Coordinates of C-alpha atoms and ligand atoms in Angstrom, one line a residue:
Chain A
M174 CA 116.1 87.2 142.0
R175 CA 113.9 89.9 140.1
T176 CA 110.2 88.3 139.8
P177 CA 109.3 86.8 136.5
A178 CA 106.8 88.1 134.3
V179 CA 107.2 85.1 131.8
S180 CA 108.7 81.6 133.0
L181 CA 109.8 79.0 130.7
S182 CA 110.0 75.6 132.2
N183 CA 111.4 72.7 129.8
L184 CA 109.4 74.0 127.4
T185 CA 108.8 72.1 123.6
V186 CA 106.9 73.6 120.8
T187 CA 106.9 71.2 117.9
Y188 CA 105.1 71.0 114.0
D189 CA 104.8 67.7 113.0
R190 CA 106.5 66.4 115.8
H191 CA 109.6 68.5 114.9
P192 CA 110.7 70.6 117.8
A193 CA 111.2 74.2 116.6
V194 CA 111.7 75.0 120.6
H195 CA 113.5 72.3 122.2
H196 CA 113.7 71.9 126.2
V197 CA 114.1 75.6 127.0
N198 CA 114.3 76.9 130.5
G199 CA 114.8 80.6 131.7
Q200 CA 112.8 83.7 133.1
I201 CA 111.7 86.7 131.3
A202 CA 112.0 89.2 134.7
E203 CA 109.5 91.8 134.9
G204 CA 110.4 95.5 133.2
S205 CA 113.4 93.5 131.6
L206 CA 114.3 94.8 128.0
T207 CA 114.9 91.5 126.0
A208 CA 116.4 91.0 122.6
I209 CA 115.9 87.3 120.9
A210 CA 118.1 86.5 118.7
G211 CA 119.4 83.6 116.5
P212 CA 119.5 82.9 112.5
N213 CA 116.3 81.9 110.4
G214 CA 113.9 79.1 111.1
A215 CA 115.7 79.3 115.1
G216 CA 112.5 79.1 116.6
K217 CA 112.2 82.7 117.8
S218 CA 108.6 83.5 116.0
T219 CA 107.4 80.1 117.4
L220 CA 108.7 81.1 121.5
L221 CA 106.5 84.3 121.0
K222 CA 103.5 82.3 119.7
A223 CA 103.9 80.0 122.6
I224 CA 103.7 82.7 124.9
I225 CA 100.8 84.3 123.2
G226 CA 99.4 81.0 123.8
E227 CA 99.0 80.8 119.7
L228 CA 100.8 77.3 119.9
R229 CA 100.1 74.8 122.9
P230 CA 103.8 73.4 124.3
A231 CA 104.0 69.8 123.0
E232 CA 106.2 69.3 126.7
G233 CA 106.9 71.6 129.4
R234 CA 105.3 74.8 130.5
I235 CA 105.1 78.3 130.3
E236 CA 103.4 80.6 133.1
H237 CA 102.8 84.2 133.5
G238 CA 99.6 84.6 135.2
L239 CA 98.3 87.4 133.0
R240 CA 95.3 87.9 131.1
R241 CA 95.3 87.6 127.4
T242 CA 94.6 91.7 126.9
E243 CA 97.6 92.2 129.2
I244 CA 100.4 91.1 126.4
G245 CA 100.9 93.1 123.3
Y246 CA 101.9 91.0 120.3
L247 CA 103.1 92.4 117.3
P248 CA 103.4 89.7 114.7
Q249 CA 106.5 89.0 112.4
A250 CA 104.2 88.7 109.3
A251 CA 100.9 89.7 110.6
E252 CA 97.7 88.5 108.5
I253 CA 96.3 91.8 108.2
N254 CA 93.8 92.6 105.0
R255 CA 95.1 95.9 104.2
R256 CA 92.7 96.8 101.5
F257 CA 89.9 96.5 104.2
P258 CA 88.5 100.3 104.2
I259 CA 89.0 100.6 107.9
S260 CA 90.7 104.3 109.3
V261 CA 94.0 104.5 111.0
L262 CA 92.3 105.9 113.9
D263 CA 89.8 102.9 114.1
T264 CA 92.7 100.6 113.7
V265 CA 94.7 102.2 116.7
L266 CA 91.1 102.2 118.4
L267 CA 90.9 98.6 118.9
G268 CA 93.9 99.0 121.2
T269 CA 91.3 100.0 123.5
W270 CA 89.6 96.4 123.6
K271 CA 90.8 95.9 126.9
N272 CA 88.5 98.6 128.3
T273 CA 85.6 98.1 125.3
G274 CA 85.1 94.3 124.6
A275 CA 83.6 93.3 122.1
F276 CA 80.4 95.5 122.7
G277 CA 81.3 98.4 124.5
G278 CA 81.3 101.9 124.0
V279 CA 85.0 104.1 122.9
S280 CA 85.0 106.7 125.6
G281 CA 86.1 110.1 125.2
K282 CA 89.4 109.1 126.7
D283 CA 89.9 105.9 124.8
R284 CA 89.5 108.5 122.0
A285 CA 92.1 110.5 123.5
D286 CA 94.6 108.1 123.9
A287 CA 94.2 107.1 120.7
M288 CA 95.1 110.5 119.4
H289 CA 98.0 110.6 121.7
A290 CA 99.4 107.6 120.6
L291 CA 98.9 108.6 116.9
Q292 CA 101.1 111.7 117.6
A293 CA 103.9 109.5 119.6
V294 CA 104.1 107.6 116.7
G295 CA 104.8 110.9 114.5
L296 CA 101.2 110.3 112.2
Q297 CA 99.1 113.4 113.7
G298 CA 97.1 114.1 110.6
F299 CA 96.6 110.4 109.4
E300 CA 93.5 109.9 111.6
R301 CA 90.8 109.5 108.5
R302 CA 93.2 107.7 105.9
S303 CA 92.5 104.6 105.1
I304 CA 95.3 101.6 106.0
G305 CA 95.4 100.8 102.1
S306 CA 97.0 104.2 101.6
L307 CA 99.8 103.9 103.9
S308 CA 103.0 102.7 103.3
A309 CA 104.7 99.8 105.2
G310 CA 107.1 101.7 107.3
Q311 CA 104.0 103.9 108.1
F312 CA 101.8 101.2 108.7
Q313 CA 104.5 99.5 111.4
R314 CA 103.9 102.8 112.9
V315 CA 99.9 102.8 113.2
L316 CA 100.5 98.8 114.7
F317 CA 103.2 100.7 117.3
A318 CA 100.3 102.8 118.2
R319 CA 98.0 100.5 118.5
L320 CA 100.3 98.5 120.9
L321 CA 100.9 102.0 122.9
V322 CA 96.9 102.3 123.4
Q323 CA 96.8 98.5 124.3
D324 CA 98.9 99.4 127.7
A325 CA 99.9 96.1 128.0
K326 CA 102.1 94.9 130.6
V327 CA 104.4 92.2 128.4
I328 CA 104.8 93.4 124.8
L329 CA 106.2 91.1 122.4
L330 CA 107.5 92.3 119.2
D331 CA 108.7 89.9 116.2
E332 CA 111.0 91.3 114.1
P333 CA 109.5 95.0 114.2
F334 CA 111.9 96.9 112.5
T335 CA 112.4 94.8 109.4
A336 CA 112.2 97.0 106.0
I337 CA 111.8 99.9 108.2
D338 CA 114.3 102.8 107.5
A339 CA 117.1 104.4 109.7
R340 CA 114.4 107.1 111.0
T341 CA 111.3 105.4 111.8
T342 CA 113.3 102.8 113.3
R343 CA 115.0 105.2 115.7
D344 CA 111.4 106.8 116.6
L345 CA 109.9 103.1 117.5
L346 CA 113.2 102.3 119.4
E347 CA 112.7 105.3 121.6
I348 CA 109.3 104.1 122.5
V349 CA 110.5 100.6 123.1
R350 CA 112.7 102.2 125.8
N351 CA 110.2 104.5 126.8
W352 CA 108.0 100.9 127.6
H353 CA 110.9 100.1 129.4
G354 CA 111.3 103.4 131.4
E355 CA 107.5 102.8 132.5
G356 CA 108.5 99.3 133.7
R357 CA 106.8 97.1 131.4
T358 CA 108.4 94.0 130.3
V359 CA 109.6 94.4 126.4
V360 CA 110.7 91.3 124.4
A361 CA 111.7 91.8 120.7
V362 CA 113.3 89.4 118.2
L363 CA 116.0 91.1 116.0
H364 CA 118.1 90.3 113.3
D365 CA 120.8 93.5 113.8
F366 CA 123.1 92.6 116.6
E367 CA 124.4 96.6 116.4
Q368 CA 120.7 97.1 117.9
V369 CA 120.7 94.0 120.4
R370 CA 124.0 95.5 122.0
Q371 CA 123.2 99.1 121.8
H372 CA 119.7 99.1 123.1
F373 CA 119.0 95.6 124.8
P374 CA 120.3 94.8 128.0
E375 CA 119.1 91.2 128.1
T376 CA 119.8 88.5 125.2
L377 CA 118.0 85.2 124.6
L378 CA 120.0 83.4 121.9
I379 CA 118.1 80.5 120.6
A380 CA 119.0 78.2 117.8
R381 CA 115.9 75.6 118.4
E382 CA 117.7 74.9 121.6
L383 CA 118.7 77.9 123.9
I384 CA 122.1 78.9 123.6
A385 CA 122.1 81.6 126.2
W386 CA 120.2 83.8 128.3
G387 CA 121.8 86.5 130.0
P388 CA 123.8 90.3 129.9
T389 CA 123.9 90.3 126.4
I390 CA 127.7 91.7 126.5
E391 CA 127.8 87.9 127.9
V392 CA 125.7 86.3 125.4
M393 CA 126.5 88.0 121.9
S394 CA 129.9 86.4 122.2
V395 CA 132.1 84.9 119.1
A396 CA 131.5 81.5 120.5
N397 CA 127.9 81.3 120.9
L398 CA 127.1 83.2 117.6
S399 CA 128.8 80.5 115.8
R400 CA 127.5 77.4 118.1
A401 CA 123.8 79.1 116.6
R402 CA 124.6 79.0 113.4
A403 CA 126.0 75.6 113.4
M404 CA 122.7 74.4 115.3
A405 CA 120.5 76.0 112.8
E406 CA 122.0 73.9 110.3
R407 CA 121.1 70.5 111.7
W408 CA 117.6 69.2 110.2
D409 CA 116.9 65.6 110.6
E410 CA 114.0 64.6 108.4
N411 CA 114.2 61.2 110.3
A412 CA 115.0 61.7 113.6
A413 CA 114.4 59.6 116.1
V414 CA 112.5 60.1 119.4
C415 CA 114.1 62.6 121.6
E416 CA 115.3 60.8 124.8
D417 CA 114.5 63.6 126.5
A418 CA 110.6 63.2 125.8
A419 CA 108.2 62.8 128.4
Chain B
M76 CA 53.0 106.8 78.1
T77 CA 53.9 109.3 81.1
A78 CA 56.7 108.5 83.6
Y79 CA 53.9 108.2 86.0
D80 CA 52.9 105.5 83.9
I81 CA 56.1 103.7 83.8
F82 CA 57.4 104.1 87.3
I83 CA 54.7 104.3 89.3
A84 CA 51.5 103.1 87.8
P85 CA 52.6 99.3 88.3
M86 CA 53.2 99.8 91.9
M87 CA 50.1 101.6 92.4
D88 CA 47.5 99.0 90.4
Y89 CA 48.6 96.4 91.5
G90 CA 48.8 94.3 95.2
F91 CA 51.7 91.7 93.8
M92 CA 54.1 94.6 92.8
R93 CA 53.8 96.3 96.1
R94 CA 54.5 93.1 97.8
A95 CA 57.5 92.3 95.6
L96 CA 58.9 95.9 96.0
V97 CA 58.6 95.7 100.0
A98 CA 60.3 92.4 99.6
C99 CA 62.9 93.8 97.7
L100 CA 63.4 96.5 100.2
C101 CA 64.0 94.2 103.0
L102 CA 66.1 91.7 101.1
A103 CA 68.3 94.8 99.8
L104 CA 68.9 96.0 103.5
G105 CA 70.0 92.7 104.7
S106 CA 71.7 91.4 102.0
G107 CA 73.7 94.3 101.0
P108 CA 75.4 94.5 103.7
I109 CA 76.0 90.8 104.2
G110 CA 77.0 90.7 100.8
V111 CA 79.7 93.5 101.5
F112 CA 81.4 91.1 104.6
L113 CA 81.2 88.3 103.0
M114 CA 83.2 90.2 100.0
M115 CA 85.8 91.9 102.6
R116 CA 85.9 88.1 104.3
R117 CA 87.2 86.7 100.7
M118 CA 84.1 84.7 101.3
S119 CA 82.4 85.6 97.9
L120 CA 82.2 81.7 96.9
M121 CA 81.2 80.7 100.3
G122 CA 78.1 82.4 100.0
D123 CA 77.4 81.2 96.7
A124 CA 78.3 77.6 97.9
L125 CA 75.7 78.1 100.9
S126 CA 73.0 79.5 98.5
H127 CA 73.5 75.7 96.7
A128 CA 73.2 74.0 100.0
V129 CA 69.9 75.3 101.1
L130 CA 68.0 73.6 98.4
P131 CA 67.8 70.0 99.4
G132 CA 66.4 71.2 103.1
A133 CA 64.2 73.5 100.9
A134 CA 63.1 70.3 98.6
I135 CA 62.7 68.4 101.6
G136 CA 60.1 70.9 103.3
Y137 CA 58.3 71.2 99.9
L138 CA 57.8 67.3 99.7
V139 CA 56.7 67.5 103.4
A140 CA 54.3 70.2 103.4
G141 CA 53.0 69.1 99.9
S142 CA 52.3 72.9 97.9
L143 CA 55.1 75.7 98.0
S144 CA 54.6 76.2 101.5
L145 CA 57.3 78.9 102.5
T146 CA 57.8 78.2 106.4
A147 CA 58.3 74.8 105.6
M148 CA 60.5 75.2 103.0
G149 CA 62.6 77.7 104.9
L150 CA 63.2 75.8 107.4
G151 CA 64.0 73.0 105.9
G152 CA 66.6 75.3 103.7
L153 CA 67.8 77.1 107.1
I154 CA 68.7 73.3 108.7
A155 CA 70.5 72.3 105.7
G156 CA 72.4 75.8 105.2
L157 CA 73.4 75.5 108.6
S158 CA 74.4 71.7 108.9
V159 CA 76.4 72.2 105.7
A160 CA 78.2 75.2 107.3
V161 CA 79.0 73.7 110.8
L162 CA 80.3 70.2 109.4
A163 CA 82.1 72.2 106.4
G164 CA 83.8 74.2 109.4
I165 CA 84.3 70.7 111.7
V166 CA 85.8 68.7 108.6
S167 CA 88.5 72.0 107.8
R168 CA 89.4 72.0 111.3
F169 CA 89.8 67.9 111.9
T170 CA 91.7 67.3 108.6
N171 CA 94.0 69.7 106.5
L172 CA 91.6 70.4 103.6
A173 CA 90.8 74.1 103.5
E174 CA 87.7 75.2 104.4
D175 CA 86.4 76.6 101.3
A176 CA 87.5 73.1 99.5
S177 CA 85.4 71.2 102.2
F178 CA 82.1 73.5 101.4
A179 CA 82.7 72.9 97.7
S180 CA 82.4 69.4 98.2
F181 CA 79.6 69.4 100.9
Y182 CA 77.4 72.1 98.7
L183 CA 77.8 70.1 95.3
T184 CA 76.6 67.1 97.2
S185 CA 73.5 69.0 98.6
L186 CA 73.1 70.5 95.2
A187 CA 72.7 67.3 93.6
L188 CA 70.7 66.1 96.4
G189 CA 68.3 68.6 96.3
V190 CA 67.6 68.5 92.7
L191 CA 66.9 64.8 93.3
I192 CA 64.4 65.4 95.6
V193 CA 62.3 67.8 94.0
S194 CA 62.5 65.9 90.7
L195 CA 61.2 62.6 92.4
R196 CA 57.7 64.4 93.4
G197 CA 57.3 67.6 91.8
S198 CA 56.7 68.7 88.3
N199 CA 59.6 70.7 86.5
I200 CA 57.5 73.9 87.3
D201 CA 58.2 73.2 90.7
L202 CA 61.9 72.7 90.4
L203 CA 62.2 76.1 88.3
H204 CA 60.0 77.8 91.0
V205 CA 62.5 76.5 93.7
L206 CA 65.6 77.2 91.5
F207 CA 64.7 80.5 90.4
G208 CA 61.9 82.2 92.3
T209 CA 58.2 83.6 92.0
I210 CA 58.7 87.0 93.3
L211 CA 55.6 88.2 92.3
A212 CA 53.8 85.7 94.0
I213 CA 54.9 86.6 97.6
D214 CA 51.8 87.1 99.9
E215 CA 51.4 88.5 103.4
E216 CA 53.3 85.3 105.3
A217 CA 55.9 85.4 103.2
L218 CA 56.4 89.4 103.5
I219 CA 56.3 89.2 107.2
Q220 CA 59.1 86.0 107.4
I221 CA 61.7 88.1 105.2
G222 CA 60.6 91.0 107.3
L223 CA 61.7 89.4 110.4
I224 CA 64.7 88.6 109.1
T225 CA 65.8 91.1 107.9
S226 CA 65.3 93.2 111.1
L227 CA 67.1 90.0 113.1
T228 CA 70.2 90.1 110.4
L229 CA 70.4 94.4 111.0
L230 CA 70.3 94.4 114.7
V231 CA 72.8 91.2 115.2
I232 CA 75.2 93.0 112.5
A233 CA 75.0 96.3 114.5
A234 CA 75.5 94.2 118.2
I235 CA 78.6 92.2 116.7
Y236 CA 79.9 94.9 114.4
R237 CA 83.3 95.2 116.4
P238 CA 84.3 91.8 116.4
L239 CA 83.3 91.5 112.7
V240 CA 85.5 94.0 111.3
A241 CA 88.2 93.1 113.5
E242 CA 87.7 89.2 112.5
C243 CA 87.8 90.5 108.7
F244 CA 91.2 92.9 109.4
D245 CA 93.1 91.3 111.6
P246 CA 91.9 88.0 112.8
G247 CA 95.2 87.3 114.4
F248 CA 94.8 90.8 116.3
L249 CA 91.4 89.6 117.8
K250 CA 92.9 86.2 118.7
A251 CA 95.6 87.8 120.8
V252 CA 93.3 90.0 122.9
G253 CA 91.0 86.5 122.8
G254 CA 88.4 87.7 121.5
R255 CA 86.6 84.4 120.5
G256 CA 86.9 84.9 116.6
P257 CA 85.2 81.7 115.6
L258 CA 82.1 82.5 117.5
Y259 CA 81.2 85.9 115.3
H260 CA 82.2 84.1 112.5
Y261 CA 79.6 81.2 113.0
I262 CA 77.1 83.9 114.2
F263 CA 77.9 85.6 110.8
L264 CA 77.3 82.1 108.5
L265 CA 74.2 81.9 110.4
M266 CA 73.0 85.8 109.0
V267 CA 74.5 84.4 105.9
V268 CA 72.0 81.2 105.5
L269 CA 69.0 83.1 106.9
N270 CA 69.2 86.0 104.5
L271 CA 69.9 83.0 101.7
V272 CA 66.6 81.6 102.8
A273 CA 64.6 84.8 102.8
S274 CA 65.6 85.4 99.3
F275 CA 64.8 82.1 98.3
Q276 CA 61.0 82.8 97.3
A277 CA 61.8 85.6 96.0
L278 CA 64.6 85.1 93.9
G279 CA 65.2 81.3 94.2
T280 CA 68.2 79.5 95.8
L281 CA 70.7 80.3 92.9
M282 CA 69.4 84.2 92.1
A283 CA 69.4 84.7 95.8
V284 CA 73.3 85.0 96.3
G285 CA 73.2 87.5 93.2
L286 CA 71.8 90.4 95.1
M287 CA 74.5 90.1 98.1
M288 CA 77.3 89.9 95.9
L289 CA 76.8 92.1 93.0
P290 CA 75.7 95.7 95.1
A291 CA 78.5 94.3 97.1
A292 CA 81.2 94.5 94.6
T293 CA 79.4 97.9 93.0
A294 CA 80.2 99.6 96.4
Q295 CA 83.6 98.5 96.5
L296 CA 83.9 100.1 93.2
W297 CA 82.9 103.5 94.4
A298 CA 83.5 103.6 98.6
R299 CA 86.7 104.0 100.6
T300 CA 85.1 103.4 103.7
L301 CA 83.1 100.8 105.5
S302 CA 80.3 102.9 106.3
T303 CA 79.6 104.1 102.8
M304 CA 80.2 101.0 101.2
L305 CA 77.4 99.6 103.5
L306 CA 74.9 102.3 102.3
I307 CA 75.9 101.9 98.6
A308 CA 75.0 98.3 98.9
F309 CA 72.1 98.8 100.1
G310 CA 70.8 101.2 97.7
S311 CA 72.1 99.6 94.7
A312 CA 70.1 96.4 96.0
L313 CA 67.1 98.3 96.4
V314 CA 67.8 100.5 92.7
S315 CA 68.0 96.7 91.0
G316 CA 65.0 95.8 93.1
Y317 CA 62.8 98.4 91.8
V318 CA 64.3 98.7 87.9
G319 CA 64.3 95.1 87.8
L320 CA 60.6 95.0 88.8
I321 CA 59.5 97.7 86.6
A322 CA 61.1 96.2 83.8
S323 CA 60.3 93.0 84.1
Y324 CA 57.0 94.4 84.6
H325 CA 56.9 96.2 81.2
L326 CA 58.8 94.0 79.2
E327 CA 57.1 90.9 80.5
L328 CA 60.3 89.1 81.5
A329 CA 60.8 86.8 84.3
S330 CA 61.5 89.1 87.7
G331 CA 64.2 87.7 89.4
P332 CA 66.5 87.5 86.7
T333 CA 65.6 90.7 85.9
I334 CA 66.6 92.3 89.4
I335 CA 69.6 90.6 89.3
M336 CA 70.6 91.5 85.8
T337 CA 69.9 95.1 86.8
A338 CA 72.2 94.7 89.8
A339 CA 74.9 93.3 86.8
C340 CA 74.3 96.4 84.8
L341 CA 74.7 98.7 87.6
Y342 CA 78.1 97.0 88.6
G343 CA 79.1 96.8 84.9
C344 CA 78.5 100.8 84.9
S345 CA 80.6 101.2 88.0
I346 CA 83.6 99.1 86.4
L347 CA 83.5 101.9 83.8
V348 CA 83.1 105.2 85.5
A349 CA 83.9 104.8 89.2
P350 CA 87.0 106.5 90.6
S351 CA 89.1 103.3 90.1
G352 CA 87.4 102.3 87.2
I353 CA 88.3 101.8 83.2
M354 CA 87.4 105.4 82.2
R355 CA 89.6 106.7 84.5
R356 CA 93.0 105.0 82.9
F357 CA 91.6 106.6 79.7
F358 CA 90.9 109.8 80.8
P359 CA 93.1 110.4 84.0
L360 CA 92.5 114.1 86.2
P361 CA 96.2 116.0 86.1
H362 CA 98.1 115.0 89.5
L363 CA 98.3 117.1 92.5
K364 CA 101.1 119.6 93.4
G365 CA 101.7 117.6 96.6
Ligands
ATP538 N1 103.2 76.2 110.0 C1 104.6 76.0 110.5 N2 104.5 74.3 109.8 C2 105.6 73.1 110.2 N3 107.1 73.6 110.3 C3 107.0 75.1 110.9 C4 105.7 76.0 110.5 N4 106.5 77.4 110.9 C5 107.5 76.9 111.4 N5 108.2 75.8 111.0 C6 109.4 75.5 111.4 O1 110.0 75.7 112.5 C7 111.3 76.5 112.6 C8 111.3 77.5 114.0 O2 110.7 79.1 112.8 P1 110.7 79.9 113.2 O3 109.1 80.4 112.5 O4 109.8 80.2 114.7 O5 111.7 80.4 113.2 P2 112.1 82.0 113.2 O6 113.4 81.4 114.2 O7 111.1 82.9 113.5 O8 113.1 82.4 111.9 P3 113.2 83.8 111.4 O9 114.3 84.2 111.3 O10 113.2 83.3 109.5 O11 111.9 84.6 111.4 C9 111.5 76.4 111.2 O12 112.6 75.2 111.0 C10 110.2 76.3 110.3 O13 110.5 75.8 109.3
MG539 MG1 110.5 84.4 112.8

């Protein structure tokens, strides 16, 4: 048995008492590369938010024993103020928070790390540009550079390649693979099943309830996918109290 | 009349003009940067709300201490402003009312309360002083108080600069790395209220926020980076203070509103000629090769 980086036991997360993630059990193994798949509204983003602690479980538990700064998180719709006058380099340097905290100084090494990360995402020469002047794809590269600098043990990506062109996707996928190679645990929410099959050895298929979790080839079967679709279409405004509720 | 008579002589001849000028310098140093952060956090109206909220506290201080005692009024204003900020925060946390909506209801209540209290005892003249300030009557005690608040503001902003920027720019990230965003939010609100209290005697509760927002808006039209924005906001607040004082002296106008009108003129000119302004629309520069 591999050691789990994050383990979920009987996890239920609700909005206004309606479960968005319902009685999910399982473990994200340390060093694994996992895709989370499922239809719109399946609770994928909710699951990630619960793992980073933004949402509290209504029931069940999440265990990871990590400090906050050891989890890197790329939200689906980041509430980033793109009009804020901050440079690309300063944005990436925020990733050094683990070393600097709120008050510490940025060291020469932090700065070198940030420059290196910008190079890795193909944005050398962009250091002094303001983030407001970047395209959506370029900005996504900046956020990846910040994740690189964060040097987190567990990295959670929520639809990182939506509205990103093929070349940028390829470059960013390369970074994801490198993270995997370095032994980090990477979890990504994806809608492109081809991508999932090609690059992600493991998959968690969810539609509010867990449909399947394991090796990608087994999970992404036609039967599972159609079950997920059917499940997602059920939404009951006047649902009764769940019998499994504690 | 020589340039010396116009620009320098009033300061050389009158102590009250010099004190007013120093007060403007301090207020520009504090309010400029605070205004930039307020604007960046899309909290422009919050500053306005807080400035109204300060009023009943100041009015009570005025009633208790009798004459226009600055310490009592400042203290009262500080307490009132902070209570409104904290109450509004609490209400929005426990109900589904957005923070600005609960701010609006609290500050309207306190404005009404403040005017009521002042009108209970004072004459109309006093009410005007509280609402619109008397910068030419600033004495040494007031000057020291303003200077202390400005120094504190600059030190605190320098200390919490990084989390403040992170909270403005990407609050989700700050939360994800466990960086207590709400704490810095409240420290910042405290600085806003303190600066409102500082500009309170000089400009009055209603005008005080003008010296925050107008220079900040001007700066946003010119600057591309946060540091230049902060500098321009300070500079334009300072110029407004100086030019406003001189103009009010020669034209015999009320000084507080003249200062704010000067800031408004700077803003208006910037709208026309700044790089992102209106003139560029009509006289575009030729585009580049690549
Ligand atoms: N803030 C919220 N308040 C109430 N309900 C919400 C909220 N956020 C999400 N939900 C509901 O929870 C369910 C799961 O949402 P979630 O965002 O996790 O879906 P998702 O799997 O990420 O979907 P997508 O593929 O569209 O991103 C949906 O039914 C959604 O309507
Ligand atoms: Mg989602």
